[in-house]
Backbone as JSON Lines, residues from 0, in Angstrom:
{"i":0,"aa":"X","n":[-1.62,11.43,6.59],"ca":[-2.16,10.97,7.87],"c":[-3.68,11.05,7.82]}
{"i":1,"aa":"X","n":[-4.36,10.02,8.27],"ca":[-5.81,10.01,8.32],"c":[-6.26,10.98,9.4]}
{"i":2,"aa":"X","n":[-7.26,11.8,9.05],"ca":[-7.68,12.86,9.95],"c":[-8.38,12.36,11.2]}
{"i":3,"aa":"X","n":[-8.96,11.17,11.15],"ca":[-9.66,10.63,12.31],"c":[-8.95,9.38,12.8]}
{"i":4,"aa":"X","n":[-9.1,9.11,14.08],"ca":[-8.55,7.89,14.66],"c":[-9.41,6.72,14.19]}
{"i":5,"aa":"X","n":[-8.75,5.66,13.74],"ca":[-9.45,4.48,13.24],"c":[-9.11,3.3,14.13]}
{"i":6,"aa":"X","n":[-10.14,2.63,14.63],"ca":[-9.96,1.45,15.45],"c":[-10.29,0.21,14.64]}
{"i":7,"aa":"X","n":[-9.28,-0.59,14.25],"ca":[-9.61,-1.83,13.56],"c":[-10.26,-2.81,14.53]}
{"i":8,"aa":"X","n":[-11.3,-3.45,14.08],"ca":[-12.01,-4.45,14.89],"c":[-11.98,-5.75,14.1]}
{"i":9,"aa":"X","n":[-11.31,-6.75,14.62],"ca":[-11.23,-8.05,13.97],"c":[-12.35,-8.95,14.49]}
{"i":10,"aa":"X","n":[-13.13,-9.48,13.56],"ca":[-14.25,-10.34,13.94],"c":[-14.1,-11.67,13.21]}
{"i":11,"aa":"X","n":[-13.89,-12.74,13.97],"ca":[-13.73,-14.09,13.43],"c":[-15.11,-14.73,13.32]}
{"i":12,"aa":"X","n":[-15.62,-14.85,12.1],"ca":[-16.96,-15.38,11.89],"c":[-17.05,-16.83,12.33]}
{"i":13,"aa":"X","n":[-16.02,-17.63,12.08],"ca":[-16.03,-19.03,12.51],"c":[-16.22,-19.16,14.01]}
{"i":14,"aa":"X","n":[-15.5,-18.33,14.76],"ca":[-15.64,-18.33,16.22],"c":[-17.04,-17.87,16.64]}
{"i":15,"aa":"X","n":[-17.56,-16.86,15.96],"ca":[-18.92,-16.38,16.27],"c":[-19.97,-17.47,16.03]}
{"i":16,"aa":"X","n":[-19.81,-18.21,14.94],"ca":[-20.76,-19.29,14.65],"c":[-20.74,-20.31,15.78]}
{"i":17,"aa":"X","n":[-19.55,-20.72,16.18],"ca":[-19.44,-21.72,17.23],"c":[-19.99,-21.21,18.55]}
{"i":18,"aa":"X","n":[-19.75,-19.95,18.85],"ca":[-20.21,-19.38,20.12],"c":[-21.7,-19.04,20.09]}
{"i":19,"aa":"X","n":[-22.18,-18.53,18.96],"ca":[-23.55,-18.03,18.87],"c":[-24.57,-19.14,18.67]}
{"i":20,"aa":"X","n":[-24.24,-20.11,17.84],"ca":[-25.22,-21.16,17.54],"c":[-24.79,-22.53,18.06]}
{"i":21,"aa":"X","n":[-23.77,-22.55,18.88],"ca":[-23.3,-23.78,19.53],"c":[-23.07,-24.9,18.53]}
{"i":22,"aa":"X","n":[-22.39,-24.58,17.45],"ca":[-22.09,-25.55,16.42],"c":[-20.62,-25.94,16.52]}
{"i":23,"aa":"X","n":[-20.33,-27.2,16.26],"ca":[-18.94,-27.65,16.24],"c":[-18.24,-27.23,14.96]}
{"i":24,"aa":"X","n":[-19.03,-26.92,13.93],"ca":[-18.49,-26.57,12.63],"c":[-18.85,-25.14,12.29]}
{"i":25,"aa":"X","n":[-17.98,-24.47,11.58],"ca":[-18.21,-23.08,11.19],"c":[-18.88,-23.04,9.83]}
{"i":26,"aa":"X","n":[-20.09,-23.59,9.76],"ca":[-20.86,-23.58,8.53],"c":[-21.99,-22.58,8.67]}
{"i":27,"aa":"X","n":[-22.14,-21.74,7.66],"ca":[-23.23,-20.76,7.65],"c":[-24.23,-21.22,6.6]}
{"i":28,"aa":"X","n":[-25.24,-21.97,7.05],"ca":[-26.14,-22.6,6.08],"c":[-27.63,-22.34,6.3]}
{"i":29,"aa":"X","n":[-28.01,-21.57,7.25],"ca":[-29.43,-21.23,7.38],"c":[-29.56,-19.74,7.7]}
{"i":30,"aa":"X","n":[-30.67,-19.15,7.29],"ca":[-30.89,-17.73,7.55],"c":[-30.83,-17.42,9.05]}
{"i":31,"aa":"X","n":[-31.45,-18.23,9.93],"ca":[-31.34,-17.92,11.36],"c":[-29.89,-17.92,11.86]}
{"i":32,"aa":"X","n":[-29.06,-18.8,11.34],"ca":[-27.65,-18.81,11.72],"c":[-26.98,-17.52,11.26]}
{"i":33,"aa":"X","n":[-27.21,-17.13,10.02],"ca":[-26.65,-15.89,9.49],"c":[-27.12,-14.68,10.28]}
{"i":34,"aa":"X","n":[-28.39,-14.66,10.61],"ca":[-28.95,-13.54,11.4],"c":[-28.29,-13.47,12.77]}
{"i":35,"aa":"X","n":[-28.11,-14.61,13.42],"ca":[-27.47,-14.65,14.74],"c":[-26.03,-14.13,14.66]}
{"i":36,"aa":"X","n":[-25.32,-14.51,13.62],"ca":[-23.94,-14.05,13.46],"c":[-23.91,-12.54,13.19]}
{"i":37,"aa":"X","n":[-24.78,-12.06,12.3],"ca":[-24.83,-10.62,12.02],"c":[-25.15,-9.83,13.28]}
{"i":38,"aa":"X","n":[-26.11,-10.31,14.06],"ca":[-26.47,-9.61,15.3],"c":[-25.3,-9.61,16.29]}
{"i":39,"aa":"X","n":[-24.54,-10.69,16.32],"ca":[-23.36,-10.74,17.2],"c":[-22.3,-9.74,16.73]}
{"i":40,"aa":"X","n":[-22.14,-9.6,15.42],"ca":[-21.21,-8.61,14.88],"c":[-21.68,-7.2,15.25]}
{"i":41,"aa":"X","n":[-22.97,-6.94,15.05],"ca":[-23.52,-5.62,15.37],"c":[-23.36,-5.32,16.86]}
{"i":42,"aa":"X","n":[-23.51,-6.33,17.69],"ca":[-23.35,-6.14,19.13],"c":[-21.91,-5.75,19.47]}
{"i":43,"aa":"X","n":[-20.94,-6.37,18.78],"ca":[-19.54,-6.01,19.02],"c":[-19.25,-4.57,18.61]}
{"i":44,"aa":"X","n":[-20.01,-4.06,17.65],"ca":[-19.78,-2.69,17.17],"c":[-20.53,-1.64,17.98]}
{"i":45,"aa":"X","n":[-21.45,-2.05,18.83],"ca":[-22.27,-1.11,19.6],"c":[-21.47,-0.36,20.63]}
{"i":46,"aa":"X","n":[-22.03,0.76,21.02],"ca":[-21.51,1.49,22.17],"c":[-20.52,2.58,21.85]}
{"i":47,"aa":"X","n":[-19.62,2.33,20.95],"ca":[-18.59,3.31,20.63],"c":[-19.0,4.04,19.36]}
{"i":48,"aa":"X","n":[-18.96,5.35,19.37],"ca":[-19.36,6.13,18.21],"c":[-18.19,6.48,17.29]}
{"i":49,"aa":"X","n":[-16.96,6.17,17.72],"ca":[-15.81,6.48,16.87],"c":[-15.82,5.63,15.6]}
{"i":50,"aa":"X","n":[-15.17,6.15,14.59],"ca":[-15.07,5.42,13.33],"c":[-14.26,4.15,13.53]}
{"i":51,"aa":"X","n":[-14.68,3.09,12.85],"ca":[-13.97,1.81,12.94],"c":[-13.93,1.14,11.58]}
{"i":52,"aa":"X","n":[-12.88,0.39,11.36],"ca":[-12.79,-0.5,10.22],"c":[-12.89,-1.9,10.79]}
{"i":53,"aa":"X","n":[-13.88,-2.64,10.35],"ca":[-14.1,-3.99,10.85],"c":[-13.64,-5.01,9.82]}
{"i":54,"aa":"X","n":[-12.78,-5.89,10.24],"ca":[-12.29,-6.96,9.38],"c":[-13.08,-8.21,9.73]}
{"i":55,"aa":"X","n":[-14.02,-8.55,8.87],"ca":[-14.89,-9.71,9.08],"c":[-14.21,-10.91,8.43]}
{"i":56,"aa":"X","n":[-13.75,-11.84,9.25],"ca":[-12.88,-12.92,8.8],"c":[-13.65,-14.23,8.61]}
{"i":57,"aa":"X","n":[-13.68,-14.71,7.36],"ca":[-14.36,-15.96,7.02],"c":[-13.38,-17.14,6.91]}
{"i":58,"aa":"X","n":[-12.17,-16.99,7.4],"ca":[-11.15,-18.02,7.25],"c":[-11.62,-19.4,7.71]}
{"i":59,"aa":"X","n":[-12.3,-19.47,8.84],"ca":[-12.72,-20.77,9.39],"c":[-14.09,-21.23,8.91]}
{"i":60,"aa":"X","n":[-14.72,-20.45,8.03],"ca":[-16.04,-20.82,7.52],"c":[-15.87,-21.74,6.32]}
{"i":61,"aa":"X","n":[-16.4,-22.95,6.44],"ca":[-16.27,-23.92,5.35],"c":[-17.37,-23.77,4.32]}
{"i":62,"aa":"X","n":[-18.6,-23.57,4.79],"ca":[-19.75,-23.47,3.89],"c":[-20.47,-22.16,4.17]}
{"i":63,"aa":"X","n":[-20.77,-21.42,3.11],"ca":[-21.52,-20.16,3.21],"c":[-22.6,-20.19,2.15]}
{"i":64,"aa":"X","n":[-23.86,-20.33,2.58],"ca":[-24.93,-20.37,1.59],"c":[-25.45,-18.95,1.34]}
{"i":65,"aa":"X","n":[-26.35,-18.83,0.34],"ca":[-26.86,-17.52,-0.06],"c":[-27.6,-16.8,1.06]}
{"i":66,"aa":"X","n":[-28.4,-17.52,1.83],"ca":[-29.18,-16.86,2.89],"c":[-28.26,-16.29,3.97]}
{"i":67,"aa":"X","n":[-27.19,-17.0,4.29],"ca":[-26.25,-16.5,5.3],"c":[-25.4,-15.36,4.75]}
{"i":68,"aa":"X","n":[-24.99,-15.46,3.5],"ca":[-24.24,-14.35,2.89],"c":[-25.11,-13.09,2.87]}
{"i":69,"aa":"X","n":[-26.39,-13.28,2.6],"ca":[-27.32,-12.14,2.62],"c":[-27.38,-11.52,4.01]}
{"i":70,"aa":"X","n":[-27.51,-12.36,5.03],"ca":[-27.61,-11.86,6.42],"c":[-26.3,-11.25,6.91]}
{"i":71,"aa":"X","n":[-25.19,-11.94,6.7],"ca":[-23.92,-11.51,7.29],"c":[-23.24,-10.42,6.47]}
{"i":72,"aa":"X","n":[-23.29,-10.5,5.15],"ca":[-22.59,-9.52,4.33],"c":[-23.53,-8.41,3.87]}
{"i":73,"aa":"X","n":[-24.55,-8.76,3.08],"ca":[-25.4,-7.73,2.47],"c":[-26.15,-6.89,3.49]}
{"i":74,"aa":"X","n":[-26.77,-7.52,4.46],"ca":[-27.53,-6.74,5.45],"c":[-26.62,-5.9,6.33]}
{"i":75,"aa":"X","n":[-25.45,-6.4,6.63],"ca":[-24.5,-5.63,7.43],"c":[-24.03,-4.4,6.64]}
{"i":76,"aa":"X","n":[-23.65,-4.61,5.39],"ca":[-23.22,-3.49,4.54],"c":[-24.35,-2.47,4.41]}
{"i":77,"aa":"X","n":[-25.56,-2.94,4.1],"ca":[-26.7,-2.04,3.92],"c":[-27.0,-1.24,5.19]}
{"i":78,"aa":"X","n":[-26.93,-1.88,6.33],"ca":[-27.24,-1.21,7.6],"c":[-26.3,-0.04,7.86]}
{"i":79,"aa":"X","n":[-25.05,-0.2,7.51],"ca":[-24.07,0.84,7.78],"c":[-23.93,1.85,6.64]}
{"i":80,"aa":"X","n":[-24.69,1.67,5.56],"ca":[-24.83,2.69,4.53],"c":[-25.93,3.68,4.9]}
{"i":81,"aa":"X","n":[-26.84,3.24,5.72],"ca":[-27.97,4.05,6.16],"c":[-27.46,5.29,6.9]}
{"i":82,"aa":"X","n":[-27.97,6.48,6.57],"ca":[-27.54,7.69,7.29],"c":[-27.78,7.59,8.8]}
{"i":83,"aa":"X","n":[-28.73,6.76,9.2],"ca":[-29.04,6.59,10.62],"c":[-28.27,5.4,11.22]}
{"i":84,"aa":"X","n":[-27.12,5.09,10.64],"ca":[-26.32,3.95,11.12],"c":[-25.9,4.17,12.57]}
{"i":85,"aa":"X","n":[-25.73,3.08,13.3],"ca":[-25.38,3.19,14.71],"c":[-23.95,3.66,14.97]}
{"i":86,"aa":"X","n":[-23.1,3.57,13.95],"ca":[-21.69,3.92,14.14],"c":[-21.05,4.14,12.78]}
{"i":87,"aa":"X","n":[-20.0,4.92,12.75],"ca":[-19.21,5.07,11.53],"c":[-18.35,3.83,11.4]}
{"i":88,"aa":"X","n":[-18.77,2.91,10.56],"ca":[-18.02,1.66,10.4],"c":[-17.85,1.35,8.92]}
{"i":89,"aa":"X","n":[-16.69,0.85,8.61],"ca":[-16.35,0.39,7.27],"c":[-16.03,-1.09,7.42]}
{"i":90,"aa":"X","n":[-16.31,-1.87,6.37],"ca":[-16.11,-3.32,6.45],"c":[-15.17,-3.83,5.37]}
{"i":91,"aa":"X","n":[-14.3,-4.71,5.78],"ca":[-13.46,-5.51,4.9],"c":[-13.8,-6.96,5.21]}
{"i":92,"aa":"X","n":[-13.97,-7.75,4.18],"ca":[-14.3,-9.16,4.39],"c":[-13.09,-9.99,3.97]}
{"i":93,"aa":"X","n":[-12.55,-10.76,4.92],"ca":[-11.34,-11.56,4.69],"c":[-11.71,-13.0,4.35]}
{"i":94,"aa":"X","n":[-10.86,-13.61,3.53],"ca":[-10.98,-15.02,3.14],"c":[-12.25,-15.27,2.33]}
{"i":95,"aa":"X","n":[-12.57,-14.31,1.47],"ca":[-13.68,-14.49,0.54],"c":[-13.04,-14.96,-0.77]}
{"i":96,"aa":"X","n":[-12.44,-16.11,-0.68],"ca":[-11.72,-16.67,-1.81],"c":[-12.7,-17.39,-2.72]}
{"i":97,"aa":"X","n":[-12.19,-18.19,-3.62],"ca":[-13.03,-18.87,-4.6],"c":[-14.2,-19.6,-3.95]}
{"i":98,"aa":"X","n":[-13.96,-20.15,-2.78],"ca":[-14.98,-20.9,-2.07],"c":[-16.24,-20.08,-1.79]}
{"i":99,"aa":"X","n":[-16.08,-18.8,-1.42],"ca":[-17.21,-17.97,-1.03],"c":[-17.49,-16.79,-1.97]}
{"i":100,"aa":"X","n":[-16.58,-16.48,-2.88],"ca":[-16.71,-15.24,-3.65],"c":[-17.95,-15.2,-4.53]}
{"i":101,"aa":"X","n":[-18.32,-16.31,-5.15],"ca":[-19.51,-16.31,-6.0],"c":[-20.76,-15.99,-5.18]}
{"i":102,"aa":"X","n":[-20.88,-16.6,-4.03],"ca":[-22.04,-16.39,-3.16],"c":[-22.11,-14.94,-2.7]}
{"i":103,"aa":"X","n":[-20.99,-14.41,-2.21],"ca":[-20.95,-13.03,-1.73],"c":[-21.24,-12.07,-2.88]}
{"i":104,"aa":"X","n":[-20.61,-12.28,-4.01],"ca":[-20.82,-11.41,-5.18],"c":[-22.29,-11.38,-5.58]}
{"i":105,"aa":"X","n":[-22.92,-12.53,-5.63],"ca":[-24.32,-12.61,-6.06],"c":[-25.26,-11.89,-5.11]}
{"i":106,"aa":"X","n":[-25.12,-12.09,-3.8],"ca":[-26.05,-11.43,-2.87],"c":[-25.84,-9.92,-2.88]}
{"i":107,"aa":"X","n":[-24.62,-9.47,-3.07],"ca":[-24.37,-8.03,-3.15],"c":[-24.97,-7.45,-4.44]}
{"i":108,"aa":"X","n":[-24.77,-8.12,-5.56],"ca":[-25.33,-7.64,-6.84],"c":[-26.85,-7.55,-6.79]}
{"i":109,"aa":"X","n":[-27.49,-8.53,-6.2],"ca":[-28.96,-8.53,-6.13],"c":[-29.5,-7.29,-5.45]}
{"i":110,"aa":"X","n":[-28.7,-6.7,-4.56],"ca":[-29.15,-5.53,-3.81],"c":[-28.4,-4.26,-4.2]}
{"i":111,"aa":"X","n":[-27.69,-4.31,-5.32],"ca":[-26.9,-3.17,-5.81],"c":[-25.92,-2.67,-4.76]}
{"i":112,"aa":"X","n":[-25.31,-3.6,-4.04],"ca":[-24.32,-3.28,-3.01],"c":[-22.95,-3.75,-3.48]}
{"i":113,"aa":"X","n":[-21.93,-3.3,-2.78],"ca":[-20.57,-3.77,-3.05],"c":[-19.81,-3.8,-1.74]}
{"i":114,"aa":"X","n":[-18.74,-4.59,-1.73],"ca":[-17.91,-4.7,-0.53],"c":[-16.46,-4.95,-0.95]}
{"i":115,"aa":"X","n":[-15.55,-4.52,-0.09],"ca":[-14.13,-4.76,-0.29],"c":[-13.81,-6.11,0.36]}
{"i":116,"aa":"X","n":[-13.22,-7.01,-0.44],"ca":[-12.96,-8.36,0.04],"c":[-11.51,-8.76,-0.21]}
{"i":117,"aa":"X","n":[-10.93,-9.41,0.78],"ca":[-9.62,-10.03,0.64],"c":[-9.88,-11.4,0.03]}
{"i":118,"aa":"X","n":[-9.48,-11.56,-1.22],"ca":[-9.78,-12.79,-1.94],"c":[-8.6,-13.77,-1.93]}
{"i":119,"aa":"X","n":[-7.64,-13.51,-1.06],"ca":[-6.52,-14.43,-0.9],"c":[-5.19,-13.72,-1.03]}
{"i":120,"aa":"X","n":[-4.26,-14.13,-0.2],"ca":[-2.88,-13.62,-0.21],"c":[-2.82,-12.1,-0.08]}
{"i":121,"aa":"X","n":[-3.76,-11.52,0.65],"ca":[-3.75,-10.07,0.85],"c":[-4.14,-9.27,-0.38]}
{"i":122,"aa":"X","n":[-4.74,-9.93,-1.36],"ca":[-5.2,-9.25,-2.58],"c":[-6.66,-8.86,-2.38]}
{"i":123,"aa":"X","n":[-6.93,-7.57,-2.48],"ca":[-8.28,-7.06,-2.26],"c":[-8.95,-6.75,-3.59]}
{"i":124,"aa":"X","n":[-10.25,-7.0,-3.65],"ca":[-11.02,-6.6,-4.82],"c":[-12.43,-6.25,-4.38]}
{"i":125,"aa":"X","n":[-13.12,-5.54,-5.27],"ca":[-14.52,-5.2,-5.02],"c":[-15.38,-6.34,-5.52]}
{"i":126,"aa":"X","n":[-16.32,-6.76,-4.7],"ca":[-17.33,-7.72,-5.13],"c":[-18.67,-7.01,-5.07]}
{"i":127,"aa":"X","n":[-19.54,-7.34,-6.0],"ca":[-20.87,-6.75,-6.02],"c":[-21.06,-5.8,-7.18]}
{"i":128,"aa":"X","n":[-22.02,-4.92,-7.04],"ca":[-22.44,-4.0,-8.1],"c":[-21.63,-2.71,-8.05]}
{"i":129,"aa":"X","n":[-20.79,-2.49,-9.06],"ca":[-19.96,-1.29,-9.13],"c":[-19.84,-0.88,-10.59]}
{"i":130,"aa":"X","n":[-20.04,0.41,-10.86],"ca":[-19.87,0.92,-12.22],"c":[-18.4,0.83,-12.62]}
{"i":131,"aa":"X","n":[-18.15,0.7,-13.92],"ca":[-16.79,0.52,-14.42],"c":[-15.87,1.67,-13.99]}
{"i":132,"aa":"X","n":[-16.35,2.89,-14.06],"ca":[-15.52,4.05,-13.69],"c":[-15.16,4.03,-12.2]}
{"i":133,"aa":"X","n":[-16.12,3.63,-11.37],"ca":[-15.86,3.52,-9.94],"c":[-14.88,2.38,-9.66]}
{"i":134,"aa":"X","n":[-15.05,1.27,-10.34],"ca":[-14.14,0.13,-10.14],"c":[-12.71,0.52,-10.52]}
{"i":135,"aa":"X","n":[-12.57,1.23,-11.63],"ca":[-11.25,1.69,-12.06],"c":[-10.65,2.63,-11.01]}
{"i":136,"aa":"X","n":[-11.43,3.59,-10.52],"ca":[-10.95,4.52,-9.49],"c":[-10.57,3.75,-8.23]}
{"i":137,"aa":"X","n":[-11.41,2.78,-7.84],"ca":[-11.11,2.0,-6.63],"c":[-9.78,1.26,-6.78]}
{"i":138,"aa":"X","n":[-9.57,0.63,-7.94],"ca":[-8.33,-0.12,-8.17],"c":[-7.1,0.79,-8.07]}
{"i":139,"aa":"X","n":[-7.23,2.01,-8.58],"ca":[-6.11,2.96,-8.51],"c":[-5.87,3.41,-7.07]}
{"i":140,"aa":"X","n":[-6.95,3.64,-6.33],"ca":[-6.82,4.02,-4.91],"c":[-6.21,2.86,-4.13]}
{"i":141,"aa":"X","n":[-6.67,1.66,-4.41],"ca":[-6.15,0.46,-3.73],"c":[-4.64,0.33,-3.97]}
{"i":142,"aa":"X","n":[-4.21,0.53,-5.21],"ca":[-2.76,0.44,-5.52],"c":[-1.97,1.52,-4.79]}
{"i":143,"aa":"X","n":[-2.53,2.73,-4.73],"ca":[-1.83,3.85,-4.09],"c":[-1.86,3.74,-2.57]}
{"i":144,"aa":"X","n":[-2.93,3.16,-2.03],"ca":[-3.1,3.08,-0.58],"c":[-3.75,4.33,-0.03]}
{"i":145,"aa":"X","n":[-3.19,5.47,-0.39],"ca":[-3.72,6.76,0.08],"c":[-3.35,7.84,-0.93]}
{"i":146,"aa":"X","n":[-4.29,8.73,-1.2],"ca":[-4.04,9.85,-2.1],"c":[-4.44,11.15,-1.43]}
{"i":147,"aa":"X","n":[-3.58,12.14,-1.54],"ca":[-3.95,13.47,-1.08],"c":[-4.58,14.18,-2.28]}
{"i":148,"aa":"X","n":[-5.43,15.18,-2.04],"ca":[-6.16,15.82,-3.15],"c":[-5.27,16.28,-4.31]}
{"i":149,"aa":"X","n":[-4.1,16.83,-4.02],"ca":[-3.26,17.35,-5.1],"c":[-2.74,16.23,-6.02]}
{"i":150,"aa":"X","n":[-2.7,14.98,-5.53],"ca":[-2.22,13.86,-6.35],"c":[-3.36,13.05,-6.97]}
{"i":151,"aa":"X","n":[-4.58,13.31,-6.55],"ca":[-5.71,12.48,-6.97],"c":[-5.98,12.56,-8.47]}
{"i":152,"aa":"X","n":[-5.94,13.76,-9.05],"ca":[-6.24,13.86,-10.48],"c":[-5.21,13.11,-11.31]}
{"i":153,"aa":"X","n":[-3.96,13.21,-10.94],"ca":[-2.92,12.49,-11.69],"c":[-3.13,10.98,-11.56]}
{"i":154,"aa":"X","n":[-3.45,10.51,-10.38],"ca":[-3.61,9.07,-10.15],"c":[-4.93,8.52,-10.7]}
{"i":155,"aa":"X","n":[-6.0,9.32,-10.6],"ca":[-7.33,8.82,-10.96],"c":[-7.84,9.33,-12.29]}
{"i":156,"aa":"X","n":[-7.22,10.37,-12.84],"ca":[-7.65,10.91,-14.11],"c":[-8.65,12.05,-13.94]}
{"i":157,"aa":"X","n":[-8.91,12.72,-15.06],"ca":[-9.86,13.84,-15.04],"c":[-11.23,13.37,-14.58]}
{"i":158,"aa":"X","n":[-11.92,14.23,-13.87],"ca":[-13.25,13.88,-13.39],"c":[-13.24,12.88,-12.25]}
{"i":159,"aa":"X","n":[-12.13,12.79,-11.54],"ca":[-11.94,11.79,-10.49],"c":[-12.85,11.98,-9.3]}
{"i":160,"aa":"X","n":[-13.27,13.21,-9.01],"ca":[-13.97,13.48,-7.75],"c":[-15.32,12.75,-7.67]}
{"i":161,"aa":"X","n":[-16.05,12.66,-8.78],"ca":[-17.35,11.98,-8.75],"c":[-17.24,10.52,-8.36]}
{"i":162,"aa":"X","n":[-16.43,9.73,-9.08],"ca":[-16.27,8.33,-8.69],"c":[-15.71,8.16,-7.28]}
{"i":163,"aa":"X","n":[-14.75,9.01,-6.89],"ca":[-14.17,8.9,-5.55],"c":[-15.22,9.18,-4.48]}
{"i":164,"aa":"X","n":[-16.04,10.19,-4.68],"ca":[-17.11,10.49,-3.71],"c":[-18.12,9.36,-3.64]}
{"i":165,"aa":"X","n":[-18.47,8.8,-4.8],"ca":[-19.41,7.67,-4.81],"c":[-18.84,6.49,-4.02]}
{"i":166,"aa":"X","n":[-17.56,6.21,-4.21],"ca":[-16.92,5.12,-3.47],"c":[-16.94,5.41,-1.97]}
{"i":167,"aa":"X","n":[-16.69,6.65,-1.6],"ca":[-16.71,7.02,-0.18],"c":[-18.12,6.92,0.39]}
{"i":168,"aa":"X","n":[-19.11,7.38,-0.36],"ca":[-20.51,7.28,0.09],"c":[-20.91,5.83,0.28]}
{"i":169,"aa":"X","n":[-20.42,4.97,-0.58],"ca":[-20.73,3.54,-0.49],"c":[-19.82,2.82,0.51]}
{"i":170,"aa":"X","n":[-18.94,3.57,1.16],"ca":[-18.05,3.08,2.2],"c":[-17.06,2.03,1.68]}
{"i":171,"aa":"X","n":[-16.61,2.24,0.44],"ca":[-15.64,1.34,-0.19],"c":[-14.23,1.92,-0.13]}
{"i":172,"aa":"X","n":[-14.13,3.21,0.17],"ca":[-12.89,3.9,0.5],"c":[-13.24,4.9,1.59]}
{"i":173,"aa":"X","n":[-12.2,5.42,2.23],"ca":[-12.42,6.47,3.23],"c":[-11.96,7.79,2.65]}
{"i":174,"aa":"X","n":[-12.84,8.8,2.7],"ca":[-12.46,10.15,2.27],"c":[-12.54,11.05,3.49]}
{"i":175,"aa":"X","n":[-11.39,11.57,3.88],"ca":[-11.33,12.43,5.06],"c":[-11.86,13.83,4.78]}
{"i":176,"aa":"X","n":[-12.08,14.6,5.83],"ca":[-12.61,15.95,5.69],"c":[-11.74,16.85,4.82]}
{"i":177,"aa":"X","n":[-10.44,16.58,4.77],"ca":[-9.52,17.37,3.94],"c":[-9.44,16.88,2.51]}
{"i":178,"aa":"X","n":[-10.2,15.83,2.17],"ca":[-10.21,15.3,0.81],"c":[-9.24,14.15,0.57]}
{"i":179,"aa":"X","n":[-8.45,13.77,1.58],"ca":[-7.59,12.6,1.41],"c":[-8.45,11.36,1.18]}
{"i":180,"aa":"X","n":[-7.99,10.49,0.3],"ca":[-8.72,9.26,0.0],"c":[-7.83,8.09,0.4]}
{"i":181,"aa":"X","n":[-8.38,7.18,1.21],"ca":[-7.6,6.05,1.7],"c":[-8.3,4.74,1.38]}
{"i":182,"aa":"X","n":[-7.55,3.79,0.84],"ca":[-8.07,2.44,0.62],"c":[-8.33,1.79,1.97]}
{"i":183,"aa":"X","n":[-9.43,1.06,2.09],"ca":[-9.74,0.4,3.36],"c":[-8.64,-0.58,3.75]}
{"i":184,"aa":"X","n":[-8.05,-1.24,2.77],"ca":[-6.99,-2.21,3.08],"c":[-5.78,-1.53,3.73]}
{"i":185,"aa":"X","n":[-5.59,-0.24,3.48],"ca":[-4.47,0.49,4.08],"c":[-4.79,0.92,5.51]}
{"i":186,"aa":"X","n":[-6.02,0.71,5.93],"ca":[-6.45,1.15,7.27],"c":[-6.44,0.02,8.28]}
{"i":187,"aa":"X","n":[-6.12,-1.19,7.85],"ca":[-6.09,-2.32,8.79],"c":[-4.68,-2.87,8.92]}
């Protein structure tokens, strides 16, 4: 059982684009558009200090350029890595399939960031900059869904705590106060 209450927050980026920039199409093609969408997402997250997992859904987004991916994905991830973040929030990005994965991967790598992305059919992977040992640990945690400390060494191998803590610090998994490790995909 996760030690804290988690509130999933579903955010439809296509709907935000149409509402925020009065566009008939859900295309993210200019930095100001991306900034407006990111600010709308941040506004939805304001006010409540409880931990949340936000599912940022790109299903209706047809075009995502580098400047918008930077604004909506990289800047959002970076803001909530900051110790002075406005809220305990973790992000999952949905529908980052072949159409958007290269763009998202590139903007994250440029800033040494990473994010958990649903790349289709409920299959999650890490995009961005991740060390091989962390990626391996993440994949094992993702397969398990949740690990309690007594099972972590068997599942993750010797020296598991370092990579697991790094993943938790980067908000790519959730590590509870008791040491339980939970894949973000298992929290939504």
